[in-house]
CSV table of C-alpha atoms in Angstrom, one decimal:
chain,number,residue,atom,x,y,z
W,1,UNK,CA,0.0,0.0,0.0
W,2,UNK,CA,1.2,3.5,-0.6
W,3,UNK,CA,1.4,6.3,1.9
W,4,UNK,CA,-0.8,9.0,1.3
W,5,UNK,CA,0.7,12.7,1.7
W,6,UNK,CA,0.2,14.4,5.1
W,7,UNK,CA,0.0,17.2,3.5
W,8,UNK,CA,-2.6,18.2,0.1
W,9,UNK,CA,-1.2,20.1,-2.7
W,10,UNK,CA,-3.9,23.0,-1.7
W,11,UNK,CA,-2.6,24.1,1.4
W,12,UNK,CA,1.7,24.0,-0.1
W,13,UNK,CA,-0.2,25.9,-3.3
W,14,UNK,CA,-1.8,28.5,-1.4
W,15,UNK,CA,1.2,28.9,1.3
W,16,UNK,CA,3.3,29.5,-1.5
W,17,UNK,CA,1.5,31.8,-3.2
W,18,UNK,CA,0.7,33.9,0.0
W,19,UNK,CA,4.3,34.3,0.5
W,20,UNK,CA,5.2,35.7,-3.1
W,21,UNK,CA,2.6,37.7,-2.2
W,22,UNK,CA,3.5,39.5,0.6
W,23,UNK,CA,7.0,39.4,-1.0
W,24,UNK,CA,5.9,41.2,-4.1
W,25,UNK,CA,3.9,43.6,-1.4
W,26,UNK,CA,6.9,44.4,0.3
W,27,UNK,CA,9.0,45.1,-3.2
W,28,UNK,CA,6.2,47.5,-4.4
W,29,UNK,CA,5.8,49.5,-1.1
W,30,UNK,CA,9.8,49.8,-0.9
W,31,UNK,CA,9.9,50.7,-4.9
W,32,UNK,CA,7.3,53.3,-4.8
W,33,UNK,CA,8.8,55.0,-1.3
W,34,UNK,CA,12.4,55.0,-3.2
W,35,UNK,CA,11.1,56.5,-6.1
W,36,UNK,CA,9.3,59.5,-3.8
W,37,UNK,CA,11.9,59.6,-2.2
W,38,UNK,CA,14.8,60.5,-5.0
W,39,UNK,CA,12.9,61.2,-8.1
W,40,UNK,CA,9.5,62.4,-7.3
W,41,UNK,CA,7.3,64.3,-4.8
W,42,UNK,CA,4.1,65.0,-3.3
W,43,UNK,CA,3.6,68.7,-2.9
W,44,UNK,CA,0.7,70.5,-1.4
W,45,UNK,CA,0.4,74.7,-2.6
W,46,UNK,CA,-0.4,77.1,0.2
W,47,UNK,CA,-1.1,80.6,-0.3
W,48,UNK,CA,-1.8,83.0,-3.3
W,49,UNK,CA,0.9,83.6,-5.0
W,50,UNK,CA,0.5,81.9,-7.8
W,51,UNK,CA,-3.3,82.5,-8.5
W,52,UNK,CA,-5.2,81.8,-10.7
W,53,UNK,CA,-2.8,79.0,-12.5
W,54,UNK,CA,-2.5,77.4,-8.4
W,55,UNK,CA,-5.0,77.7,-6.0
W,56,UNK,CA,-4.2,77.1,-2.0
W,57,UNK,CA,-4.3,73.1,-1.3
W,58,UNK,CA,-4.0,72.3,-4.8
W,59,UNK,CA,-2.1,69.1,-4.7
W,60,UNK,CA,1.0,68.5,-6.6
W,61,UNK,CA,3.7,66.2,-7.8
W,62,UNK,CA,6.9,67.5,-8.6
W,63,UNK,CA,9.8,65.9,-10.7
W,64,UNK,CA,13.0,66.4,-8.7
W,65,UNK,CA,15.4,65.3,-11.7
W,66,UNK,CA,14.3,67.8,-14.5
W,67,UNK,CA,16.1,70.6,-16.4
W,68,UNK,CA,15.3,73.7,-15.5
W,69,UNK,CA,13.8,76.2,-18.1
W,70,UNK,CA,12.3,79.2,-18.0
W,71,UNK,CA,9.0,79.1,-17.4
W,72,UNK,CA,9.3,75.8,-15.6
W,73,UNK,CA,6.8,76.0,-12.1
W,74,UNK,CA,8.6,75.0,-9.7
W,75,UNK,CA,8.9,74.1,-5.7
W,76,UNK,CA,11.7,75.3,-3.8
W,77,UNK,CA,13.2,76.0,0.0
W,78,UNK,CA,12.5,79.7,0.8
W,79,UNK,CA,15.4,81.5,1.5
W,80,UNK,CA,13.6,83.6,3.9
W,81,UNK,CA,11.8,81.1,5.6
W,82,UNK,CA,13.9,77.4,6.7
W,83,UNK,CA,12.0,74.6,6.7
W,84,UNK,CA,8.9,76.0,4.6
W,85,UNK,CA,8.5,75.3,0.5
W,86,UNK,CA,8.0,78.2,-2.0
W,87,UNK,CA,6.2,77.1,-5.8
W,88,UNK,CA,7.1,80.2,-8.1
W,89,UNK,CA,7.6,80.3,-12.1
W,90,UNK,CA,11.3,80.5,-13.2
W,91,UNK,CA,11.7,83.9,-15.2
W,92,UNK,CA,15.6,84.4,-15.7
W,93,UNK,CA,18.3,81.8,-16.1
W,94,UNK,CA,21.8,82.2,-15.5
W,95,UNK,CA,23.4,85.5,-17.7
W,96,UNK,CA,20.0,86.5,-18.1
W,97,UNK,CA,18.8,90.5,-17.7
W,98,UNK,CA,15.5,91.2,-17.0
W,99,UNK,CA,13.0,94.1,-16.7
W,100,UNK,CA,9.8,95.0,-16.1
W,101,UNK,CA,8.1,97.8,-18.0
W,102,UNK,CA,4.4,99.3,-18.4
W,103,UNK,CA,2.9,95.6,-17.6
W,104,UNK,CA,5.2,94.3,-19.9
W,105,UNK,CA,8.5,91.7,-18.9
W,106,UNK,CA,11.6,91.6,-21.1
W,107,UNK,CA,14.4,89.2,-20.5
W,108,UNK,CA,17.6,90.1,-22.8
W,109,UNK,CA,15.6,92.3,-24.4
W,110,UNK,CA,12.9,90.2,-25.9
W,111,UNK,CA,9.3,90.9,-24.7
W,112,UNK,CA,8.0,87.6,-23.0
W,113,UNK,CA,4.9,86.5,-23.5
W,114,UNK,CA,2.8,85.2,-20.1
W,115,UNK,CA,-0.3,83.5,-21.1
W,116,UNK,CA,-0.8,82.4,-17.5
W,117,UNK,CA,-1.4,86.2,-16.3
W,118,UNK,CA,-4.1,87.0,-19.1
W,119,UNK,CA,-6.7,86.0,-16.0
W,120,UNK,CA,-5.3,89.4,-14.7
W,121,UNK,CA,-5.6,91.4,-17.9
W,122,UNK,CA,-8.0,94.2,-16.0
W,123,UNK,CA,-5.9,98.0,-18.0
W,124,UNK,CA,-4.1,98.0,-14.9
W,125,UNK,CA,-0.4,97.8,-14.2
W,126,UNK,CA,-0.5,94.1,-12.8
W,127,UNK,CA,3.6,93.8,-12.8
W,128,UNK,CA,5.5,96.9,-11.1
W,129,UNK,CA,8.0,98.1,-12.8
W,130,UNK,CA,11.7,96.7,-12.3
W,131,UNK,CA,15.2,95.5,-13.4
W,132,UNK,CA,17.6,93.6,-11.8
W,133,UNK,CA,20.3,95.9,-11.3
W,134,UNK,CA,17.3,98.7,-9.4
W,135,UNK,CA,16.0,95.8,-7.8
W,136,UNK,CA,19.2,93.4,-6.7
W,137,UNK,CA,21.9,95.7,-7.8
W,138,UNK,CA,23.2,93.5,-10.4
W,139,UNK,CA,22.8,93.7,-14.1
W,140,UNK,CA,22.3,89.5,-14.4
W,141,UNK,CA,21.5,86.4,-13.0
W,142,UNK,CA,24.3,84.3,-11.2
W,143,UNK,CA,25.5,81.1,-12.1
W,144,UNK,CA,23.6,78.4,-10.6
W,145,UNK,CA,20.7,80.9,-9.5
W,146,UNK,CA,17.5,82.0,-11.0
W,147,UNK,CA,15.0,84.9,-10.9
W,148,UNK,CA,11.5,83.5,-9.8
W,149,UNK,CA,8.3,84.9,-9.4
W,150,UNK,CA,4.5,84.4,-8.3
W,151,UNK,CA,1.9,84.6,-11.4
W,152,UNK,CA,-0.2,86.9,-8.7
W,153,UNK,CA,2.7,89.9,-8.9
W,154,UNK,CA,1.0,92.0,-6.6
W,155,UNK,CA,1.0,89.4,-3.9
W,156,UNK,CA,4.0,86.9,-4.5
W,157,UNK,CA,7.1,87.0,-2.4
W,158,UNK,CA,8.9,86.3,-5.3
W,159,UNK,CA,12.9,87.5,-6.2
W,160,UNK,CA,12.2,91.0,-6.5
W,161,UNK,CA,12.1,90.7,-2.4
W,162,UNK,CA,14.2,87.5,-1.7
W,163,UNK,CA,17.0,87.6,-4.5
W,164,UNK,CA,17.8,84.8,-6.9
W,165,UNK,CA,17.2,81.2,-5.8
W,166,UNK,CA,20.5,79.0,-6.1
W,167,UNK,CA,19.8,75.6,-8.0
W,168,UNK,CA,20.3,73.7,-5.0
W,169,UNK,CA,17.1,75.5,-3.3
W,170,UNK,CA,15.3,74.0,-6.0
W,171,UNK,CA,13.2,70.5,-5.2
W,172,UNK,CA,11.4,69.7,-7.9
W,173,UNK,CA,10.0,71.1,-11.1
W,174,UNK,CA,5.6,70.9,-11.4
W,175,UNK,CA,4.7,68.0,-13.4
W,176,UNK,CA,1.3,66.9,-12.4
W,177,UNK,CA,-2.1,68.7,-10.5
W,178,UNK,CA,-3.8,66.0,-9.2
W,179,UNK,CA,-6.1,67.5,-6.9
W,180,UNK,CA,-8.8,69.2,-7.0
W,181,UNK,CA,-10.0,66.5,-9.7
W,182,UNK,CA,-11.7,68.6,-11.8
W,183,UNK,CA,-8.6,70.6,-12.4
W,184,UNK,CA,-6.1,67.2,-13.1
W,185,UNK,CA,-3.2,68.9,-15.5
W,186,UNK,CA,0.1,67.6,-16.5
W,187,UNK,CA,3.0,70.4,-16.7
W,188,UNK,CA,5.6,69.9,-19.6
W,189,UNK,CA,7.5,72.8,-18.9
């Protein structure tokens, strides 16, 4: 007569499985922390400084390995305030010069266009006037700094008050708006 196994082929099956399980639940959870953790993150916007294009508790993830260019949104440390997070739109790059005049900005000379402020358009002056060298006392922007500001002008603590932001202050450039759903946007800038 032959033995019959102790054990069925159901319980070793399911045993198995319930271990590559928690395994490949263990893998995930570790991948998805590492990859918040080095290349993306989870930002939350406070305040109005960049109203109308970010709203306060709009929520955020930002790329922390991307180029940035002008016009790129992103998060950085304030330089005024440790431990607290800034989101502002680049406007000057390194060896850039740049100037505000009648509502108008000009960087090296060229006019910029700034679709994002035409929610301001209202025949008023919406952007003080400025350059950098009335403003900061230089005529252009560092190496490994930029010249950031708030699309609400009148409002932003921006680098017209704080001075240029060094590269390392920035975190993470805007990639996605994820919350409030029915304003879900990706960035490519």
């Amino acid at each position: 007569m032959k033995k019959q196994q102790t054990q069925p082929k159901d319980e070793t099956s399911f045993g198995k499985w319930l271990i590559e399980m928690i395994i490949l639940a263990i893998l995930l959870f570790a991948g998805v922390q590492l990859i918040f953790h080095y290349v993306l993150a989870k930002d939350v916007v406070s305040g109005p400084s960049m109203e109308t294009s970010f709203n306060d508790g709009d929520r955020l993830i930002t790329y922390r390995l991307g180029k940035v260019k002008r016009g790129s949104v992103v998060v950085l440390d304030a330089p005024d305030e440790p431990g607290t997070l800034y989101i502002k739109r680049v406007i000057g790059l390194p060896g850039d010069t740049i100037e505000a005049k009648n509502d108008t900005l000009y960087v090296n000379g060229q006019k910029i266009d700034e679709p994002y402020l035409s929610k301001y358009q209202t025949g008023q002056n919406f952007t003080e006037d400025f350059s950098l060298k009335s403003t900061l006392g230089v005529a252009k922007v560092p190496a490994n700094s930029y010249f950031v500001m708030g699309d609400n002008r009148p409002v932003s603590k921006d680098s017209r008050r704080i001075g240029f932001i060094k590269k390392s202050a920035i975190k993470g450039i805007v990639r996605l708006r994820y919350w409030p759903l029915n304003k879900i946007q990706i960035y490519t800038n």
